[in-house]
Tab-separated table of C-alpha atoms in Angstrom:
chain	number	residue	atom	x	y	z
A	27	MET	CA	0.000	0.000	0.000
A	28	ALA	CA	1.353	3.401	-0.955
A	29	GLU	CA	2.129	5.601	2.035
A	30	PRO	CA	-0.266	8.568	2.022
A	31	THR	CA	1.062	12.065	1.813
A	32	HIS	CA	0.641	13.072	5.418
A	33	HIS	CA	1.792	16.634	5.072
A	34	SER	CA	-0.814	17.621	2.525
A	35	ARG	CA	-3.785	16.140	4.375
A	36	PRO	CA	-5.987	18.253	6.653
A	37	LYS	CA	-5.490	17.373	10.287
A	38	VAL	CA	-7.735	16.752	13.281
A	39	THR	CA	-7.347	17.145	17.017
A	40	LEU	CA	-5.975	14.368	19.197
A	41	GLU	CA	-9.308	14.093	21.000
A	42	GLN	CA	-11.144	13.615	17.710
A	43	LEU	CA	-8.695	10.916	16.772
A	44	ILE	CA	-8.977	9.122	20.106
A	45	GLN	CA	-12.751	9.216	19.818
A	46	LEU	CA	-12.402	6.902	16.853
A	47	LYS	CA	-11.481	4.220	19.370
A	48	ARG	CA	-15.042	4.402	20.699
A	49	THR	CA	-16.274	3.124	17.385
A	50	GLU	CA	-14.302	-0.113	17.675
A	51	ARG	CA	-17.127	-2.293	18.945
A	52	PRO	CA	-18.116	-5.899	18.501
A	53	PRO	CA	-21.257	-6.704	16.486
A	54	ALA	CA	-24.520	-7.387	18.337
A	55	GLU	CA	-24.324	-11.175	17.830
A	56	PHE	CA	-21.086	-11.222	19.801
A	57	TRP	CA	-23.070	-10.538	22.970
A	58	THR	CA	-25.358	-13.502	22.439
A	59	ASP	CA	-22.383	-15.854	22.455
A	60	PHE	CA	-20.843	-13.902	25.292
A	61	ASP	CA	-23.925	-14.266	27.515
A	62	ARG	CA	-24.243	-17.971	26.752
A	63	GLU	CA	-20.608	-18.626	27.621
A	64	LEU	CA	-20.820	-16.488	30.745
A	65	HIS	CA	-23.867	-18.414	31.998
A	66	ARG	CA	-22.063	-21.675	31.414
A	67	ARG	CA	-19.071	-20.450	33.377
A	68	GLN	CA	-21.289	-19.075	36.129
A	69	LEU	CA	-22.864	-22.490	36.563
A	70	VAL	CA	-19.431	-24.095	36.695
A	71	ALA	CA	-18.391	-21.543	39.297
A	72	LEU	CA	-21.499	-22.320	41.346
A	73	VAL	CA	-20.978	-26.066	41.440
A	74	THR	CA	-17.197	-26.160	41.614
A	75	ILE	CA	-15.722	-26.238	45.071
A	76	GLU	CA	-12.161	-25.091	45.105
A	77	PRO	CA	-9.739	-27.599	46.656
A	78	TRP	CA	-8.649	-26.708	50.187
A	79	TYR	CA	-5.074	-25.906	49.164
A	80	ARG	CA	-6.266	-23.298	46.640
A	81	ARG	CA	-8.525	-21.703	49.227
A	82	ALA	CA	-5.672	-21.789	51.747
A	83	GLY	CA	-3.367	-20.293	49.124
A	84	SER	CA	-5.799	-17.469	48.413
A	85	LEU	CA	-6.224	-16.847	52.123
A	86	LEU	CA	-2.471	-16.802	52.662
A	87	ALA	CA	-1.947	-14.487	49.720
A	88	ALA	CA	-4.628	-12.132	51.004
A	89	THR	CA	-3.137	-12.203	54.508
A	90	ALA	CA	0.349	-11.645	53.123
A	91	ARG	CA	-0.906	-8.648	51.164
A	92	ARG	CA	-2.472	-7.178	54.293
A	93	MET	CA	0.614	-7.916	56.393
A	94	ALA	CA	3.117	-6.708	53.815
A	95	PRO	CA	3.584	-3.218	55.345
A	96	ILE	CA	4.109	-4.713	58.816
A	97	GLY	CA	6.582	-7.257	57.470
A	98	ALA	CA	8.451	-4.581	55.556
A	99	SER	CA	8.633	-2.378	58.669
A	100	ALA	CA	9.921	-5.268	60.789
A	101	ALA	CA	12.539	-6.132	58.172
A	102	ALA	CA	13.641	-2.497	57.969
A	103	LEU	CA	13.886	-2.315	61.765
A	104	ALA	CA	15.875	-5.547	61.945
A	105	LEU	CA	18.182	-4.276	59.221
A	106	ALA	CA	18.679	-0.998	61.072
A	107	VAL	CA	19.458	-2.797	64.347
A	108	PHE	CA	21.852	-5.132	62.575
A	109	ALA	CA	23.568	-2.204	60.882
A	110	MET	CA	23.904	-0.379	64.228
A	111	LEU	CA	25.384	-3.459	65.884
A	112	ARG	CA	27.824	-3.878	63.033
A	113	VAL	CA	28.944	-0.263	63.315
A	114	ASP	CA	29.325	-0.688	67.066
A	115	SER	CA	31.426	-3.811	66.794
A	116	THR	CA	33.673	-2.410	64.068
A	117	ASP	CA	34.433	0.597	66.284
A	118	ARG	CA	35.931	-1.668	68.966
A	119	PRO	CA	38.992	-3.752	68.209
A	120	THR	CA	38.104	-7.402	68.458
A	121	GLY	CA	40.238	-10.057	70.002
A	122	GLU	CA	41.016	-11.349	66.566
A	123	SER	CA	42.232	-8.020	65.272
A	124	VAL	CA	44.300	-7.341	68.381
A	125	ALA	CA	45.832	-10.779	68.194
A	126	ALA	CA	46.594	-10.393	64.531
A	127	THR	CA	48.146	-6.986	65.063
A	128	THR	CA	50.255	-8.144	67.998
A	129	VAL	CA	51.520	-11.162	66.207
A	130	ALA	CA	52.176	-9.222	63.065
A	131	ASP	CA	54.168	-6.723	65.103
A	132	ALA	CA	56.253	-9.523	66.463
A	133	GLU	CA	56.731	-10.872	62.968
A	134	ALA	CA	55.758	-14.185	64.331
A	135	ARG	CA	54.552	-17.265	62.518
A	136	PHE	CA	50.866	-17.653	63.182
A	137	ILE	CA	49.265	-21.026	63.713
A	138	GLU	CA	45.590	-20.851	64.491
A	139	LEU	CA	44.105	-23.318	66.849
A	140	PRO	CA	41.343	-25.385	65.341
A	141	GLU	CA	37.854	-24.087	66.138
A	142	GLU	CA	36.897	-27.105	68.179
A	143	ALA	CA	39.977	-26.652	70.336
A	144	ILE	CA	38.644	-23.382	71.711
A	145	SER	CA	35.786	-23.072	74.116
A	146	VAL	CA	34.675	-19.848	75.714
A	147	SER	CA	32.799	-20.342	78.930
A	148	ALA	CA	32.971	-16.832	80.360
A	149	PRO	CA	30.613	-13.939	79.655
A	150	PRO	CA	31.635	-12.027	76.542
A	151	ALA	CA	32.651	-8.704	78.110
A	152	PRO	CA	35.244	-7.323	78.597
A	153	GLN	CA	36.960	-8.552	75.499
A	154	VAL	CA	40.685	-9.149	75.776
A	155	ALA	CA	42.694	-10.886	73.156
A	156	VAL	CA	44.825	-13.767	74.285
A	157	ILE	CA	47.895	-14.625	72.404
A	158	VAL	CA	49.269	-17.998	73.121
A	159	GLU	CA	52.814	-17.959	72.041
A	160	GLU	CA	55.601	-20.291	73.000
A	161	PHE	CA	54.255	-22.774	75.450
A	162	SER	CA	55.354	-24.111	78.800
A	163	GLY	CA	53.362	-25.633	81.618
A	164	ASP	CA	54.634	-23.720	84.615
A	165	VAL	CA	54.083	-20.145	83.544
A	166	HIS	CA	51.355	-17.924	85.022
A	167	THR	CA	48.705	-20.519	85.627
A	168	ALA	CA	48.550	-24.053	86.742
A	169	PRO	CA	47.069	-26.626	84.411
A	170	LEU	CA	43.963	-28.416	85.550
A	171	GLU	CA	43.079	-32.005	84.966
A	172	VAL	CA	39.366	-32.119	84.287
A	173	GLY	CA	37.376	-35.007	83.071
A	174	THR	CA	33.855	-36.329	82.950
A	175	GLY	CA	32.564	-39.836	82.751
A	176	ALA	CA	31.817	-39.561	79.082
A	177	MET	CA	34.871	-37.631	78.021
A	178	PRO	CA	38.511	-38.517	78.362
A	179	ALA	CA	40.543	-36.365	80.705
A	180	ARG	CA	41.710	-33.174	79.067
A	181	ARG	CA	44.090	-30.506	80.029
A	182	PHE	CA	42.720	-27.067	80.753
A	183	VAL	CA	44.318	-23.802	81.459
A	184	THR	CA	42.554	-20.733	82.761
A	185	VAL	CA	43.768	-17.342	81.667
A	186	SER	CA	42.706	-13.965	82.969
A	187	ALA	CA	44.677	-11.647	80.705
A	188	PRO	CA	46.868	-11.861	77.642
A	189	VAL	CA	49.550	-14.347	78.589
A	190	THR	CA	52.563	-15.902	76.994
A	191	PHE	CA	53.414	-19.555	77.220
A	192	SER	CA	56.714	-20.967	76.157
A	193	SER	CA	57.507	-24.440	75.037
A	194	GLY	CA	60.884	-25.932	75.792
A	195	ASP	CA	60.651	-28.485	73.018
A	196	ASP	CA	59.393	-26.363	70.172
A	197	SER	CA	60.320	-22.741	70.681
A	198	SER	CA	59.267	-21.805	67.183
A	199	ALA	CA	55.681	-22.834	67.744
A	200	ILE	CA	53.314	-19.992	68.314
A	201	TYR	CA	49.693	-20.585	69.088
A	202	ALA	CA	47.120	-17.909	68.874
A	203	ALA	CA	43.707	-18.201	70.333
A	204	LYS	CA	41.216	-15.992	68.700
A	205	ALA	CA	38.802	-13.739	70.471
A	206	LEU	CA	39.101	-15.180	73.940
A	207	THR	CA	37.763	-13.121	76.771
A	208	ALA	CA	39.262	-12.483	80.151
A	209	GLY	CA	38.683	-15.452	82.379
A	210	ALA	CA	38.087	-17.729	79.398
A	211	VAL	CA	38.923	-21.359	79.568
A	212	LEU	CA	41.185	-22.497	76.799
A	213	ARG	CA	40.269	-26.105	76.277
A	214	SER	CA	42.050	-28.976	74.635
A	215	LEU	CA	45.382	-27.265	74.640
A	216	ALA	CA	46.928	-30.660	74.907
A	217	ALA	CA	45.816	-31.359	71.364
A	218	ALA	CA	47.705	-28.379	70.019
A	219	ALA	CA	50.371	-27.865	72.661
A	220	PRO	CA	53.300	-30.040	73.687
A	221	GLU	CA	52.755	-32.739	76.253
A	222	SER	CA	54.932	-30.842	78.752
A	223	LEU	CA	51.747	-29.092	79.940
B	19	MET	CA	-5.775	6.787	53.330
B	20	SER	CA	-4.468	10.254	52.479
B	21	LEU	CA	-6.686	13.292	52.728
B	22	SER	CA	-6.632	13.854	48.969
B	23	LYS	CA	-7.725	10.275	48.364
B	24	THR	CA	-10.465	10.584	50.945
B	25	LEU	CA	-11.628	13.864	49.435
B	26	GLY	CA	-11.437	12.333	45.979
B	27	LYS	CA	-13.652	9.522	47.143
B	28	VAL	CA	-16.154	11.843	48.740
B	29	LEU	CA	-16.287	14.042	45.650
B	30	THR	CA	-16.404	11.167	43.206
B	31	LEU	CA	-20.072	10.558	42.769
B	32	SER	CA	-22.406	12.995	41.120
B	33	PRO	CA	-26.101	12.607	42.065
B	34	GLU	CA	-26.729	10.494	38.967
B	35	ARG	CA	-23.755	8.310	39.679
B	36	GLN	CA	-24.783	8.037	43.323
B	37	GLU	CA	-28.204	6.873	42.219
B	38	GLU	CA	-26.612	4.318	39.934
B	39	ALA	CA	-24.277	3.166	42.673
B	40	ASP	CA	-27.229	2.722	45.030
B	41	ALA	CA	-29.082	0.711	42.405
B	42	ASP	CA	-26.001	-1.466	41.898
B	43	LEU	CA	-25.687	-1.975	45.630
B	44	ARG	CA	-29.312	-3.081	45.863
B	45	LEU	CA	-28.628	-5.662	43.160
B	46	VAL	CA	-25.517	-6.787	44.979
B	47	ARG	CA	-27.516	-7.240	48.183
B	48	GLN	CA	-30.029	-9.338	46.231
B	49	ILE	CA	-27.240	-11.550	44.898
B	50	GLN	CA	-25.822	-11.858	48.385
B	51	ALA	CA	-29.270	-12.921	49.560
B	52	GLY	CA	-29.256	-15.723	47.000
B	53	GLU	CA	-30.956	-14.144	43.986
B	54	VAL	CA	-28.267	-15.078	41.506
B	55	ALA	CA	-30.322	-13.821	38.543
B	56	ALA	CA	-29.741	-10.257	39.745
B	57	PHE	CA	-26.169	-10.656	38.594
B	58	ASP	CA	-27.395	-10.771	34.986
B	59	THR	CA	-28.678	-7.229	35.327
B	60	LEU	CA	-25.230	-6.072	36.360
B	61	VAL	CA	-23.658	-7.997	33.488
B	62	GLN	CA	-26.017	-6.411	30.974
B	63	LYS	CA	-25.286	-3.006	32.390
B	64	TYR	CA	-21.516	-3.163	32.391
B	65	ARG	CA	-20.405	-5.793	29.865
B	66	GLU	CA	-19.915	-3.388	26.951
B	67	ARG	CA	-18.026	-0.864	28.993
B	68	ILE	CA	-15.776	-3.465	30.553
B	69	TYR	CA	-15.184	-5.043	27.170
B	70	GLY	CA	-14.368	-1.614	25.688
B	71	VAL	CA	-11.824	-0.848	28.399
B	72	VAL	CA	-10.124	-4.230	28.148
B	73	TYR	CA	-10.137	-4.113	24.356
B	74	ASN	CA	-8.472	-0.703	24.317
B	75	LEU	CA	-5.873	-1.892	26.783
B	76	THR	CA	-5.011	-5.047	24.831
B	77	SER	CA	-5.908	-4.185	21.213
B	78	ASN	CA	-6.984	-7.793	20.870
B	79	ARG	CA	-10.649	-8.715	20.650
B	80	GLU	CA	-10.250	-12.393	21.621
B	81	ASP	CA	-8.260	-11.452	24.713
B	82	ALA	CA	-10.790	-8.749	25.493
B	83	ALA	CA	-13.662	-11.240	25.271
B	84	ASP	CA	-11.886	-13.753	27.528
B	85	LEU	CA	-10.815	-11.131	30.039
B	86	THR	CA	-14.288	-9.623	30.190
B	87	GLN	CA	-15.658	-13.081	30.930
B	88	ASP	CA	-12.986	-13.593	33.578
B	89	THR	CA	-13.852	-10.245	35.116
B	90	PHE	CA	-17.512	-11.132	35.529
B	91	ILE	CA	-16.749	-14.608	36.815
B	92	LYS	CA	-14.360	-13.173	39.396
B	93	ALA	CA	-16.952	-10.594	40.357
B	94	PHE	CA	-19.566	-13.332	40.641
B	95	GLN	CA	-17.304	-15.407	42.849
B	96	GLY	CA	-16.344	-12.437	45.002
B	97	VAL	CA	-19.653	-10.608	45.217
B	98	ALA	CA	-20.551	-12.388	48.460
B	99	ARG	CA	-17.581	-10.617	50.073
B	100	PHE	CA	-18.366	-7.230	48.517
B	101	GLN	CA	-19.089	-4.881	51.406
B	102	GLY	CA	-19.877	-1.685	49.538
B	103	SER	CA	-16.958	0.398	50.813
B	104	SER	CA	-16.496	1.488	47.188
B	105	SER	CA	-19.046	1.477	44.407
B	106	PHE	CA	-19.704	-1.803	42.625
B	107	PHE	CA	-18.798	-0.066	39.400
B	108	SER	CA	-15.266	0.871	40.523
B	109	TRP	CA	-14.804	-2.550	42.169
B	110	LEU	CA	-15.705	-4.228	38.873
B	111	TYR	CA	-13.370	-1.945	36.910
B	112	ARG	CA	-10.544	-2.766	39.301
B	113	ILE	CA	-11.100	-6.475	38.758
B	114	ALA	CA	-10.982	-5.900	34.994
B	115	LEU	CA	-7.820	-3.794	35.180
B	116	ASN	CA	-6.054	-6.317	37.416
B	117	ALA	CA	-7.035	-9.204	35.157
B	118	THR	CA	-5.818	-7.292	32.105
B	119	LEU	CA	-2.554	-6.294	33.715
B	120	SER	CA	-1.848	-9.887	34.793
B	121	HIS	CA	-2.673	-11.092	31.293
B	122	LEU	CA	-0.392	-8.536	29.647
B	123	ARG	CA	2.452	-9.437	32.006
B	124	ARG	CA	2.024	-13.141	31.320
B	125	HIS	CA	1.960	-12.656	27.558
B	126	LYS	CA	4.262	-9.739	27.077
B	127	LEU	CA	6.339	-11.626	24.514
B	128	ARG	CA	3.359	-12.997	22.618
B	129	ARG	CA	1.137	-10.115	21.722
B	130	PHE	CA	-0.549	-9.182	18.496
B	131	PHE	CA	-3.401	-6.986	17.348
B	132	SER	CA	-6.794	-8.381	16.591
B	133	LEU	CA	-8.920	-5.343	15.958
B	134	GLU	CA	-12.632	-4.819	15.987
B	135	LYS	CA	-14.278	-3.298	12.978
B	136	MET	CA	-14.916	0.414	13.385
B	137	VAL	CA	-18.608	1.165	13.503
B	138	GLU	CA	-19.348	4.212	11.412
B	139	GLU	CA	-20.912	6.997	13.410
B	140	ASP	CA	-21.436	10.680	12.787
B	141	HIS	CA	-18.388	11.962	14.578
B	142	SER	CA	-16.084	9.245	13.244
B	143	ALA	CA	-17.351	9.765	9.701
B	144	GLU	CA	-16.561	13.442	10.041
B	145	VAL	CA	-13.018	12.789	11.221
B	146	ILE	CA	-12.393	10.275	8.481
B	147	GLN	CA	-13.882	12.587	5.902
B	148	THR	CA	-11.580	15.366	7.018
B	149	LEU	CA	-8.524	13.163	6.939
B	150	SER	CA	-9.372	11.583	3.629
B	151	VAL	CA	-9.200	14.922	1.819
B	152	GLY	CA	-5.874	14.973	0.058
B	153	ALA	CA	-5.031	11.398	0.981
B	154	ASP	CA	-3.859	9.062	-1.741
B	155	SER	CA	-5.593	5.995	-0.342
B	156	ASP	CA	-9.325	5.354	-0.439
B	157	LYS	CA	-11.531	5.774	2.614
B	158	GLU	CA	-11.484	2.147	3.662
B	159	ALA	CA	-7.709	1.970	3.524
B	160	LEU	CA	-7.488	5.208	5.457
B	161	VAL	CA	-9.746	3.866	8.201
B	162	LYS	CA	-7.636	0.724	8.451
B	163	GLU	CA	-4.434	2.727	8.544
B	164	LEU	CA	-5.810	5.101	11.167
B	165	GLN	CA	-7.016	2.240	13.330
B	166	GLU	CA	-3.646	0.517	13.239
B	167	LYS	CA	-1.755	3.718	14.006
B	168	LEU	CA	-4.084	4.536	16.873
B	169	ASN	CA	-3.737	1.095	18.404
B	170	GLU	CA	0.029	1.108	17.931
B	171	ALA	CA	0.202	4.480	19.647
B	172	PHE	CA	-1.963	3.228	22.523
B	173	GLN	CA	0.156	0.137	22.997
B	174	LYS	CA	3.322	2.239	23.161
B	175	LEU	CA	2.008	3.890	26.315
B	176	SER	CA	2.649	2.331	29.705
B	177	PHE	CA	-0.242	0.393	31.217
B	178	LYS	CA	-1.083	3.178	33.669
B	179	HIS	CA	-1.070	5.876	31.016
B	180	ARG	CA	-3.043	3.737	28.605
B	181	THR	CA	-5.595	3.055	31.319
B	182	VAL	CA	-6.053	6.716	32.133
B	183	VAL	CA	-6.512	7.710	28.482
B	184	THR	CA	-8.896	4.836	27.889
B	185	LEU	CA	-11.014	5.552	30.933
B	186	PHE	CA	-11.107	9.296	30.320
B	187	GLU	CA	-11.230	9.687	26.553
B	188	VAL	CA	-12.874	6.453	25.463
B	189	ASP	CA	-15.010	5.459	28.440
B	190	GLN	CA	-15.607	9.113	29.401
B	191	LEU	CA	-15.225	8.670	33.121
B	192	SER	CA	-14.452	11.683	35.300
B	193	HIS	CA	-11.058	12.279	36.871
B	194	GLN	CA	-12.546	11.442	40.249
B	195	GLU	CA	-13.959	8.162	39.078
B	196	ILE	CA	-10.639	7.202	37.500
B	197	ALA	CA	-8.833	8.161	40.697
B	198	GLU	CA	-11.136	5.902	42.688
B	199	ILE	CA	-10.687	3.001	40.294
B	200	MET	CA	-6.911	3.374	40.126
B	201	ASN	CA	-6.605	4.150	43.826
B	202	CYS	CA	-4.617	7.333	43.271
B	203	SER	CA	-5.220	11.047	43.613
B	204	VAL	CA	-7.037	13.177	41.092
B	205	GLY	CA	-3.798	15.100	40.551
B	206	THR	CA	-2.034	11.898	39.579
B	207	VAL	CA	-4.795	11.105	37.112
B	208	ARG	CA	-4.486	14.564	35.576
B	209	SER	CA	-0.723	14.379	35.283
B	210	ARG	CA	-0.857	10.876	33.769
B	211	LEU	CA	-3.455	12.030	31.309
B	212	HIS	CA	-1.385	15.040	30.332
B	213	TYR	CA	1.729	12.938	29.810
B	214	ALA	CA	-0.155	10.231	27.907
B	215	LYS	CA	-1.654	12.807	25.556
B	216	GLN	CA	1.749	14.328	24.927
B	217	GLN	CA	3.042	10.899	24.009
B	218	LEU	CA	0.093	10.178	21.747
B	219	GLN	CA	0.519	13.576	20.128
B	220	SER	CA	4.075	12.727	19.158
B	221	TYR	CA	3.162	9.232	17.910
B	222	LEU	CA	0.250	10.515	15.844
B	223	GLN	CA	1.666	13.819	14.671
B	224	ASP	CA	1.007	13.007	11.018
B	225	TYR	CA	-2.709	13.293	11.640
B	226	ILE	CA	-2.912	15.983	14.299
B	227	LYS	CA	-3.175	19.738	13.939
């Protein structure tokens, strides 16, 4: 089809043009079929009972829609609290960072104790980093022999401040315990430390 | 609800519309009381308008027919829970708009025009007569071309803008009624309408003064 010459043709207003859309209508017989089909579907709707899971789903969806603002507020509040706690904890040097700094200053070789070798039984504050360096049994604190019926006897040492242990056998070994608090119990040292304890 | 929305709602209904809304509500109460046949009256009253809105939003007559059916079935299933906090008319329009929007989202990659024939009326004949002066094509071809361009232009608008233009210019609802249906302020309706018309103006500039 040849493109009409738009520039030469008289023009109309936008409203007049849009009004043409009102003339797009189905023929009268369309409504006969429409009504018949709608009645059929109405009857189906009347006799069909929705399964319980669909009804439950609709109910849940409706409830979720109503609760959405509350949920969003709670999430925002939780996020804000979390963010505040994060800011607070990053302001204070943690045991880990202090330990890392101290050891780095000493240009020491760092061997981390395995997670399961560390147990903190004291309340979390005040936080004091404990560096366990060269190890020996007779420095600062006395080792304790503690055991239960179910567990084999283990060696424990109680520390109340950053302490240094030295080992006669392996002077190059440095053990660092991460994020221990004052008064913490450092458990299972025997697993990582020399038997001289 | 904001003050503007509340005011919009209060101002929405003219006396005639209020009368209509009351009549609709009486029918709704009858349906709720078990007189299912009363629903037919509501269908007869609104089917062409709902179909017109959905058709202008989809530019597809088969989709419009299906969605209009869906709208009435949903209304039929939900009418027992209808409490009358808004008019039945705006509740029904909202069902139709939601059904259409869901349909368009589901089929956004598979859409094509299926247009109704334009019924010749006085005002449309006048517009076509005006436009056909100086056109190379015959009247029938011009009508077809115009219809396609109009529908293309409509479909280029966002759903919200298309809805506002359709409800205002085609369905001839008031700003307040549109605001109630779309759950927004009258100002928002006006600004959407203004923007939509600007867009249409640029898409259809070959035909517009």
